[in-house]
Amino acid sequence: MELSLVDPNSPRSAQVETMRDACAANGFFRVPLSSIPADIAAEAWGLAKAFFSLPTAHKEAVGFPEPGYPYGYSEYGLEALARSLGDHDAVGDMKESFSVGPDCGVHASTVPATGASAWIRSVSLWPTQIPELRDAWERYYQALAVVAAELMSVMAEALELPTDYFEPFIDRPITSMRALHYPAVPNQAPSALRAGAHTDYGTLTILRTDEVAGLQIHTRDGWWDVPPDPDTFVVNLGDTIAQWTNDRWRSTLHRVVPGAEPRQSMAFFHMANWDATIECLPTCRADGEAPRHQPVQAGPWLMQKFQSTVDSGDR
């Protein structure tokens, strides 16, 4: 399946039209990799690869210090994304990952750190063997934060809202970022998955992949392959947008299927503010139409979804 390209160099009206069509169709589109500086993209990607090449003991040194901790190294098979949709018997995904949180961003110090919201302020863990990784990833995180904010402004216009409509909801975002390594699986079982079928939880995800295929999205006609393109980011809508738009724009089910070649990706999970109330937008409901979803507070909702995917050791 070919995805539409939302090109920041095209006229604004064209961006809005492409965004509206893509989000109404399947919630997936592309933006150019050149949306951020090439050196920032290359360094963050290369150091992610270096991290996954470390000995297991060094990676485990920055593993989750306790079950449900949001950032750090997640070993092969620990997470099962299909559990977030209620499949509590789902086996662990065939991947390892390394995640960091909003302390990478320029708004980190303004996120409340009391009560339940302290969870999102958990400290990101950094490998001492690659000291330059932190600075490189923080620059990458902050570059993509700019891209995400701009995409949200295009979305606002596509929804017939003021350009800056979403700004009060995303000015203290609880965004996280993750690199993923999928080892080669040459003789996998038919039911095995590198990442189980799931939707993303936030506003939008900005994904960089290598040239290895594997990402699939679910449409009314079944599962479709998304061709890899290392020169673009794949962007998809999350559950927060579905809530906001009364399901006029959906958060589409997707997965990663196994293959004989190793695969790497980096995902930037843009989120709303912890305390943002997500409820049906004024332009997404006809007169007399009831909202399909009850209002939710973004942070606690995200926390519940994330913690449902991690094996606590009690299973």
mmCIF file of C-alpha atoms in Angstrom:
data_model
loop_
_atom_site.group_PDB
_atom_site.id
_atom_site.type_symbol
_atom_site.label_atom_id
_atom_site.label_comp_id
_atom_site.label_asym_id
_atom_site.label_seq_id
_atom_site.Cartn_x
_atom_site.Cartn_y
_atom_site.Cartn_z
ATOM 1 C CA MET A 1 0.000 0.000 0.000
ATOM 2 C CA GLU A 2 1.387 3.389 -0.997
ATOM 3 C CA LEU A 3 0.962 6.172 1.545
ATOM 4 C CA SER A 4 0.352 9.839 0.735
ATOM 5 C CA LEU A 5 3.175 12.320 1.318
ATOM 6 C CA VAL A 6 2.471 15.433 3.392
ATOM 7 C CA ASP A 7 5.265 17.655 2.110
ATOM 8 C CA PRO A 8 6.067 20.742 4.229
ATOM 9 C CA ASN A 9 7.472 22.399 1.091
ATOM 10 C CA SER A 10 4.152 22.195 -0.750
ATOM 11 C CA PRO A 11 1.451 24.899 -0.484
ATOM 12 C CA ARG A 12 -0.385 24.877 2.829
ATOM 13 C CA SER A 13 -3.701 24.131 1.133
ATOM 14 C CA ALA A 14 -2.184 21.017 -0.446
ATOM 15 C CA GLN A 15 -0.837 19.851 2.917
ATOM 16 C CA VAL A 16 -4.252 20.277 4.520
ATOM 17 C CA GLU A 17 -6.050 18.433 1.721
ATOM 18 C CA THR A 18 -3.566 15.546 1.736
ATOM 19 C CA MET A 19 -3.744 15.328 5.523
ATOM 20 C CA ARG A 20 -7.549 15.287 5.522
ATOM 21 C CA ASP A 21 -7.741 12.555 2.887
ATOM 22 C CA ALA A 22 -5.062 10.357 4.494
ATOM 23 C CA CYS A 23 -6.488 10.635 8.000
ATOM 24 C CA ALA A 24 -10.014 9.855 6.838
ATOM 25 C CA ALA A 25 -8.805 6.870 4.787
ATOM 26 C CA ASN A 26 -6.506 4.946 7.125
ATOM 27 C CA GLY A 27 -4.675 7.369 9.413
ATOM 28 C CA PHE A 28 -1.260 6.714 7.837
ATOM 29 C CA PHE A 29 0.867 9.047 5.706
ATOM 30 C CA ARG A 30 4.498 9.994 5.114
ATOM 31 C CA VAL A 31 6.614 13.091 5.665
ATOM 32 C CA PRO A 32 10.122 13.583 4.224
ATOM 33 C CA LEU A 33 13.118 12.510 6.314
ATOM 34 C CA SER A 34 14.546 15.893 5.326
ATOM 35 C CA SER A 35 11.990 17.493 7.664
ATOM 36 C CA ILE A 36 14.803 17.402 10.243
ATOM 37 C CA PRO A 37 18.545 18.076 9.750
ATOM 38 C CA ALA A 38 20.350 15.135 8.143
ATOM 39 C CA ASP A 39 23.151 15.036 10.723
ATOM 40 C CA ILE A 40 20.671 14.800 13.599
ATOM 41 C CA ALA A 41 18.802 11.953 11.910
ATOM 42 C CA ALA A 42 21.977 10.046 11.014
ATOM 43 C CA GLU A 43 23.627 10.303 14.430
ATOM 44 C CA ALA A 44 20.563 9.232 16.401
ATOM 45 C CA TRP A 45 20.015 6.280 14.066
ATOM 46 C CA GLY A 46 23.622 5.134 14.150
ATOM 47 C CA LEU A 47 23.841 5.294 17.936
ATOM 48 C CA ALA A 48 20.630 3.303 18.258
ATOM 49 C CA LYS A 49 22.285 0.598 16.187
ATOM 50 C CA ALA A 50 25.365 0.816 18.409
ATOM 51 C CA PHE A 51 23.214 0.365 21.509
ATOM 52 C CA PHE A 52 21.654 -2.849 20.243
ATOM 53 C CA SER A 53 25.142 -4.147 19.411
ATOM 54 C CA LEU A 54 26.216 -3.872 23.060
ATOM 55 C CA PRO A 55 26.652 -7.047 25.108
ATOM 56 C CA THR A 56 23.421 -8.171 26.742
ATOM 57 C CA ALA A 57 24.680 -7.341 30.235
ATOM 58 C CA HIS A 58 25.313 -3.718 29.254
ATOM 59 C CA LYS A 59 21.827 -3.371 27.791
ATOM 60 C CA GLU A 60 20.245 -4.988 30.832
ATOM 61 C CA ALA A 61 22.045 -2.453 33.042
ATOM 62 C CA VAL A 62 19.554 0.139 31.752
ATOM 63 C CA GLY A 63 16.589 -2.236 31.878
ATOM 64 C CA PHE A 64 13.351 -1.444 33.681
ATOM 65 C CA PRO A 65 14.235 -1.201 37.404
ATOM 66 C CA GLU A 66 10.721 -2.385 38.295
ATOM 67 C CA PRO A 67 7.681 -3.792 36.441
ATOM 68 C CA GLY A 68 5.760 -1.078 34.628
ATOM 69 C CA TYR A 69 8.652 1.400 34.552
ATOM 70 C CA PRO A 70 8.165 3.366 31.320
ATOM 71 C CA TYR A 71 11.736 3.936 30.084
ATOM 72 C CA GLY A 72 14.878 1.930 29.502
ATOM 73 C CA TYR A 73 15.766 -1.354 27.834
ATOM 74 C CA SER A 74 13.061 -3.937 27.214
ATOM 75 C CA GLU A 75 14.431 -7.382 26.527
ATOM 76 C CA TYR A 76 13.318 -9.699 23.742
ATOM 77 C CA GLY A 77 9.802 -10.986 24.399
ATOM 78 C CA LEU A 78 9.050 -8.847 27.462
ATOM 79 C CA GLU A 79 6.381 -6.699 25.823
ATOM 80 C CA ALA A 80 3.250 -7.929 24.043
ATOM 81 C CA LEU A 81 1.468 -5.059 22.329
ATOM 82 C CA ALA A 82 -1.630 -7.138 21.581
ATOM 83 C CA ARG A 83 -2.399 -7.132 25.321
ATOM 84 C CA SER A 84 -3.294 -3.444 25.062
ATOM 85 C CA LEU A 85 -6.372 -4.519 23.061
ATOM 86 C CA GLY A 86 -7.422 -7.158 25.587
ATOM 87 C CA ASP A 87 -5.553 -10.222 24.289
ATOM 88 C CA HIS A 88 -4.156 -11.123 27.702
ATOM 89 C CA ASP A 89 -2.752 -14.439 26.454
ATOM 90 C CA ALA A 90 -0.660 -12.840 23.705
ATOM 91 C CA VAL A 91 2.940 -14.053 23.627
ATOM 92 C CA GLY A 92 5.813 -11.598 23.862
ATOM 93 C CA ASP A 93 6.799 -9.688 20.749
ATOM 94 C CA MET A 94 9.968 -10.746 18.930
ATOM 95 C CA LYS A 95 11.852 -7.529 19.528
ATOM 96 C CA GLU A 96 14.024 -5.631 21.960
ATOM 97 C CA SER A 97 13.702 -1.905 22.532
ATOM 98 C CA PHE A 98 15.189 1.111 24.280
ATOM 99 C CA SER A 99 12.908 3.975 25.349
ATOM 100 C CA VAL A 100 13.328 7.466 26.766
ATOM 101 C CA GLY A 101 10.823 9.958 28.110
ATOM 102 C CA PRO A 102 9.915 13.640 28.153
ATOM 103 C CA ASP A 103 12.990 14.629 30.156
ATOM 104 C CA CYS A 104 14.561 14.751 26.669
ATOM 105 C CA GLY A 105 12.324 17.661 25.735
ATOM 106 C CA VAL A 106 12.458 21.388 26.336
ATOM 107 C CA HIS A 107 9.164 21.263 28.268
ATOM 108 C CA ALA A 108 10.243 18.537 30.705
ATOM 109 C CA SER A 109 10.565 20.792 33.754
ATOM 110 C CA THR A 110 6.992 22.091 33.361
ATOM 111 C CA VAL A 111 5.326 18.670 33.581
ATOM 112 C CA PRO A 112 3.702 18.209 37.022
ATOM 113 C CA ALA A 113 5.517 15.627 39.124
ATOM 114 C CA THR A 114 3.013 14.944 41.891
ATOM 115 C CA GLY A 115 0.670 12.010 42.391
ATOM 116 C CA ALA A 116 0.118 9.641 39.485
ATOM 117 C CA SER A 117 1.759 12.040 37.034
ATOM 118 C CA ALA A 118 5.135 11.313 38.642
ATOM 119 C CA TRP A 119 5.103 8.078 36.607
ATOM 120 C CA ILE A 120 5.595 9.968 33.366
ATOM 121 C CA ARG A 121 8.445 11.946 34.953
ATOM 122 C CA SER A 122 10.400 8.764 35.621
ATOM 123 C CA VAL A 123 14.036 9.314 34.755
ATOM 124 C CA SER A 124 15.288 8.134 31.376
ATOM 125 C CA LEU A 125 18.159 5.664 31.730
ATOM 126 C CA TRP A 126 21.267 6.060 29.573
ATOM 127 C CA PRO A 127 24.030 3.521 28.784
ATOM 128 C CA THR A 128 27.423 4.593 30.119
ATOM 129 C CA GLN A 129 29.160 2.687 27.300
ATOM 130 C CA ILE A 130 27.815 5.190 24.713
ATOM 131 C CA PRO A 131 28.013 8.573 26.467
ATOM 132 C CA GLU A 132 27.247 10.515 23.293
ATOM 133 C CA LEU A 133 23.888 8.774 22.849
ATOM 134 C CA ARG A 134 22.024 11.048 25.255
ATOM 135 C CA ASP A 135 22.921 14.310 23.515
ATOM 136 C CA ALA A 136 22.226 12.850 20.074
ATOM 137 C CA TRP A 137 18.863 11.474 21.084
ATOM 138 C CA GLU A 138 17.818 14.678 22.828
ATOM 139 C CA ARG A 139 18.552 16.622 19.635
ATOM 140 C CA TYR A 140 16.564 14.096 17.587
ATOM 141 C CA TYR A 141 13.676 14.183 20.065
ATOM 142 C CA GLN A 142 13.535 17.967 20.020
ATOM 143 C CA ALA A 143 13.720 18.117 16.213
ATOM 144 C CA LEU A 144 10.794 15.733 15.877
ATOM 145 C CA ALA A 145 8.840 17.664 18.515
ATOM 146 C CA VAL A 146 8.893 20.617 16.115
ATOM 147 C CA VAL A 147 7.692 18.408 13.249
ATOM 148 C CA ALA A 148 4.900 16.966 15.401
ATOM 149 C CA ALA A 149 3.664 20.388 16.486
ATOM 150 C CA GLU A 150 3.563 21.533 12.869
ATOM 151 C CA LEU A 151 1.639 18.414 11.818
ATOM 152 C CA MET A 152 -0.865 19.061 14.605
ATOM 153 C CA SER A 153 -1.445 22.550 13.222
ATOM 154 C CA VAL A 154 -2.108 21.101 9.759
ATOM 155 C CA MET A 155 -4.503 18.610 11.360
ATOM 156 C CA ALA A 156 -6.357 21.456 13.050
ATOM 157 C CA GLU A 157 -6.960 23.151 9.711
ATOM 158 C CA ALA A 158 -7.994 19.830 8.144
ATOM 159 C CA LEU A 159 -10.602 19.547 10.918
ATOM 160 C CA GLU A 160 -11.827 23.106 10.212
ATOM 161 C CA LEU A 161 -10.413 24.391 13.491
ATOM 162 C CA PRO A 162 -8.105 27.370 14.099
ATOM 163 C CA THR A 163 -4.486 26.608 13.232
ATOM 164 C CA ASP A 164 -3.401 26.924 16.874
ATOM 165 C CA TYR A 165 -6.359 24.997 18.316
ATOM 166 C CA PHE A 166 -4.299 22.109 19.712
ATOM 167 C CA GLU A 167 -1.510 24.228 21.218
ATOM 168 C CA PRO A 168 -2.966 24.411 24.776
ATOM 169 C CA PHE A 169 -3.290 20.619 24.754
ATOM 170 C CA ILE A 170 0.290 19.897 23.625
ATOM 171 C CA ASP A 171 2.436 22.667 25.135
ATOM 172 C CA ARG A 172 3.667 20.322 27.907
ATOM 173 C CA PRO A 173 3.625 17.000 26.046
ATOM 174 C CA ILE A 174 4.469 13.687 27.689
ATOM 175 C CA THR A 175 6.041 12.368 24.509
ATOM 176 C CA SER A 176 8.302 9.311 24.567
ATOM 177 C CA MET A 177 10.724 7.888 22.019
ATOM 178 C CA ARG A 178 11.837 4.349 21.338
ATOM 179 C CA ALA A 179 14.330 2.496 19.186
ATOM 180 C CA LEU A 180 13.443 -1.070 18.256
ATOM 181 C CA HIS A 181 15.567 -3.949 17.053
ATOM 182 C CA TYR A 182 13.945 -6.991 15.500
ATOM 183 C CA PRO A 183 16.411 -9.893 15.214
ATOM 184 C CA ALA A 184 16.320 -12.096 12.135
ATOM 185 C CA VAL A 185 13.731 -14.861 12.434
ATOM 186 C CA PRO A 186 14.302 -17.191 9.463
ATOM 187 C CA ASN A 187 12.099 -20.087 10.609
ATOM 188 C CA GLN A 188 9.275 -18.432 12.499
ATOM 189 C CA ALA A 189 5.934 -20.000 13.398
ATOM 190 C CA PRO A 190 3.025 -18.687 11.301
ATOM 191 C CA SER A 191 1.509 -16.959 14.351
ATOM 192 C CA ALA A 192 4.757 -15.318 15.492
ATOM 193 C CA LEU A 193 4.963 -11.528 15.281
ATOM 194 C CA ARG A 194 7.710 -8.987 15.742
ATOM 195 C CA ALA A 195 5.069 -6.607 17.107
ATOM 196 C CA GLY A 196 1.552 -7.813 17.779
ATOM 197 C CA ALA A 197 -1.479 -6.073 16.307
ATOM 198 C CA HIS A 198 -2.111 -2.826 18.170
ATOM 199 C CA THR A 199 -3.019 0.806 17.894
ATOM 200 C CA ASP A 200 -0.847 3.614 19.215
ATOM 201 C CA TYR A 201 -2.066 5.604 22.177
ATOM 202 C CA GLY A 202 -1.095 9.229 21.678
ATOM 203 C CA THR A 203 -1.772 11.897 19.083
ATOM 204 C CA LEU A 204 0.566 10.719 16.343
ATOM 205 C CA THR A 205 3.610 8.504 15.891
ATOM 206 C CA ILE A 206 6.546 9.503 13.689
ATOM 207 C CA LEU A 207 8.382 6.340 12.640
ATOM 208 C CA ARG A 208 11.679 5.918 10.875
ATOM 209 C CA THR A 209 12.482 2.504 9.416
ATOM 210 C CA ASP A 210 15.303 0.932 7.478
ATOM 211 C CA GLU A 211 14.927 -0.770 4.094
ATOM 212 C CA VAL A 212 13.581 -4.043 5.571
ATOM 213 C CA ALA A 213 9.847 -4.696 5.150
ATOM 214 C CA GLY A 214 7.555 -5.867 7.918
ATOM 215 C CA LEU A 215 5.105 -3.100 8.843
ATOM 216 C CA GLN A 216 1.499 -3.924 7.968
ATOM 217 C CA ILE A 217 -1.716 -1.962 8.469
ATOM 218 C CA HIS A 218 -5.210 -3.390 8.693
ATOM 219 C CA THR A 219 -7.883 -2.177 6.292
ATOM 220 C CA ARG A 220 -11.368 -3.407 5.435
ATOM 221 C CA ASP A 221 -9.662 -5.642 2.850
ATOM 222 C CA GLY A 222 -7.279 -7.239 5.341
ATOM 223 C CA TRP A 223 -3.593 -6.725 6.132
ATOM 224 C CA TRP A 224 -1.517 -4.607 3.749
ATOM 225 C CA ASP A 225 2.248 -4.209 3.563
ATOM 226 C CA VAL A 226 3.682 -0.712 3.917
ATOM 227 C CA PRO A 227 6.716 -0.535 1.595
ATOM 228 C CA PRO A 228 9.840 0.570 3.471
ATOM 229 C CA ASP A 229 11.268 3.943 2.475
ATOM 230 C CA PRO A 230 14.333 5.087 4.451
ATOM 231 C CA ASP A 231 13.960 8.597 2.982
ATOM 232 C CA THR A 232 10.624 9.273 4.691
ATOM 233 C CA PHE A 233 9.009 9.012 8.093
ATOM 234 C CA VAL A 234 5.804 7.011 8.371
ATOM 235 C CA VAL A 235 3.268 8.909 10.475
ATOM 236 C CA ASN A 236 0.148 7.342 11.972
ATOM 237 C CA LEU A 237 -2.652 8.622 14.142
ATOM 238 C CA GLY A 238 -3.063 7.401 17.707
ATOM 239 C CA ASP A 239 -6.063 6.694 19.919
ATOM 240 C CA THR A 240 -6.087 10.273 21.221
ATOM 241 C CA ILE A 241 -6.980 11.570 17.751
ATOM 242 C CA ALA A 242 -9.749 8.969 17.414
ATOM 243 C CA GLN A 243 -11.166 10.181 20.745
ATOM 244 C CA TRP A 244 -10.949 13.811 19.678
ATOM 245 C CA THR A 245 -12.546 13.270 16.254
ATOM 246 C CA ASN A 246 -15.367 10.973 17.375
ATOM 247 C CA ASP A 247 -13.785 8.225 15.238
ATOM 248 C CA ARG A 248 -14.055 10.239 12.035
ATOM 249 C CA TRP A 249 -10.302 9.792 11.942
ATOM 250 C CA ARG A 250 -9.298 6.395 13.264
ATOM 251 C CA SER A 251 -6.290 4.963 14.980
ATOM 252 C CA THR A 252 -5.562 2.084 12.623
ATOM 253 C CA LEU A 253 -4.529 -1.378 13.741
ATOM 254 C CA HIS A 254 -0.995 -2.262 12.650
ATOM 255 C CA ARG A 255 1.660 -4.886 13.322
ATOM 256 C CA VAL A 256 5.173 -5.976 12.359
ATOM 257 C CA VAL A 257 5.584 -9.416 10.819
ATOM 258 C CA PRO A 258 8.816 -11.428 11.086
ATOM 259 C CA GLY A 259 11.400 -11.935 8.397
ATOM 260 C CA ALA A 260 14.781 -13.453 7.648
ATOM 261 C CA GLU A 261 16.629 -10.123 7.952
ATOM 262 C CA PRO A 262 17.148 -8.031 11.094
ATOM 263 C CA ARG A 263 15.175 -4.791 11.189
ATOM 264 C CA GLN A 264 15.548 -1.485 13.049
ATOM 265 C CA SER A 265 13.130 1.372 13.587
ATOM 266 C CA MET A 266 12.806 4.494 15.743
ATOM 267 C CA ALA A 267 9.397 5.680 16.923
ATOM 268 C CA PHE A 268 8.543 9.124 18.303
ATOM 269 C CA PHE A 269 5.264 8.837 20.217
ATOM 270 C CA HIS A 270 3.825 12.334 20.392
ATOM 271 C CA MET A 271 1.410 12.775 23.287
ATOM 272 C CA ALA A 272 -0.857 15.445 24.682
ATOM 273 C CA ASN A 273 -0.196 17.073 28.064
ATOM 274 C CA TRP A 274 -0.645 14.818 31.107
ATOM 275 C CA ASP A 275 -3.657 16.791 32.325
ATOM 276 C CA ALA A 276 -5.246 17.450 28.915
ATOM 277 C CA THR A 277 -8.911 16.488 28.727
ATOM 278 C CA ILE A 278 -9.595 14.654 25.480
ATOM 279 C CA GLU A 279 -13.212 14.963 24.364
ATOM 280 C CA CYS A 280 -15.117 15.237 21.105
ATOM 281 C CA LEU A 281 -14.074 18.234 19.014
ATOM 282 C CA PRO A 282 -16.764 20.775 18.103
ATOM 283 C CA THR A 283 -16.376 20.108 14.364
ATOM 284 C CA CYS A 284 -16.618 16.324 14.697
ATOM 285 C CA ARG A 285 -20.216 15.967 15.808
ATOM 286 C CA ALA A 286 -23.415 16.748 13.932
ATOM 287 C CA ASP A 287 -26.308 18.472 15.672
ATOM 288 C CA GLY A 288 -27.906 15.951 18.003
ATOM 289 C CA GLU A 289 -25.113 13.401 17.572
ATOM 290 C CA ALA A 290 -23.751 11.984 20.815
ATOM 291 C CA PRO A 291 -20.008 11.554 21.380
ATOM 292 C CA ARG A 292 -18.884 7.952 21.004
ATOM 293 C CA HIS A 293 -16.346 8.226 23.819
ATOM 294 C CA GLN A 294 -16.401 9.593 27.337
ATOM 295 C CA PRO A 295 -13.842 12.348 28.048
ATOM 296 C CA VAL A 296 -10.503 11.060 29.356
ATOM 297 C CA GLN A 297 -7.466 12.648 30.946
ATOM 298 C CA ALA A 298 -4.579 11.952 28.583
ATOM 299 C CA GLY A 299 -1.879 10.981 31.095
ATOM 300 C CA PRO A 300 -3.629 8.367 33.253
ATOM 301 C CA TRP A 301 -5.235 6.910 30.118
ATOM 302 C CA LEU A 302 -1.814 6.507 28.511
ATOM 303 C CA MET A 303 -0.351 4.982 31.679
ATOM 304 C CA GLN A 304 -3.055 2.313 31.847
ATOM 305 C CA LYS A 305 -2.565 1.362 28.203
ATOM 306 C CA PHE A 306 1.225 1.159 28.487
ATOM 307 C CA GLN A 307 1.236 -0.910 31.660
ATOM 308 C CA SER A 308 -1.184 -3.422 30.135
ATOM 309 C CA THR A 309 1.461 -4.436 27.562
ATOM 310 C CA VAL A 310 4.308 -5.303 29.937
ATOM 311 C CA ASP A 311 4.673 -8.715 31.522
ATOM 312 C CA SER A 312 4.805 -8.132 35.283
ATOM 313 C CA GLY A 313 6.092 -11.623 35.933
ATOM 314 C CA ASP A 314 2.765 -12.741 37.424
ATOM 315 C CA ARG A 315 1.595 -14.520 34.285
#
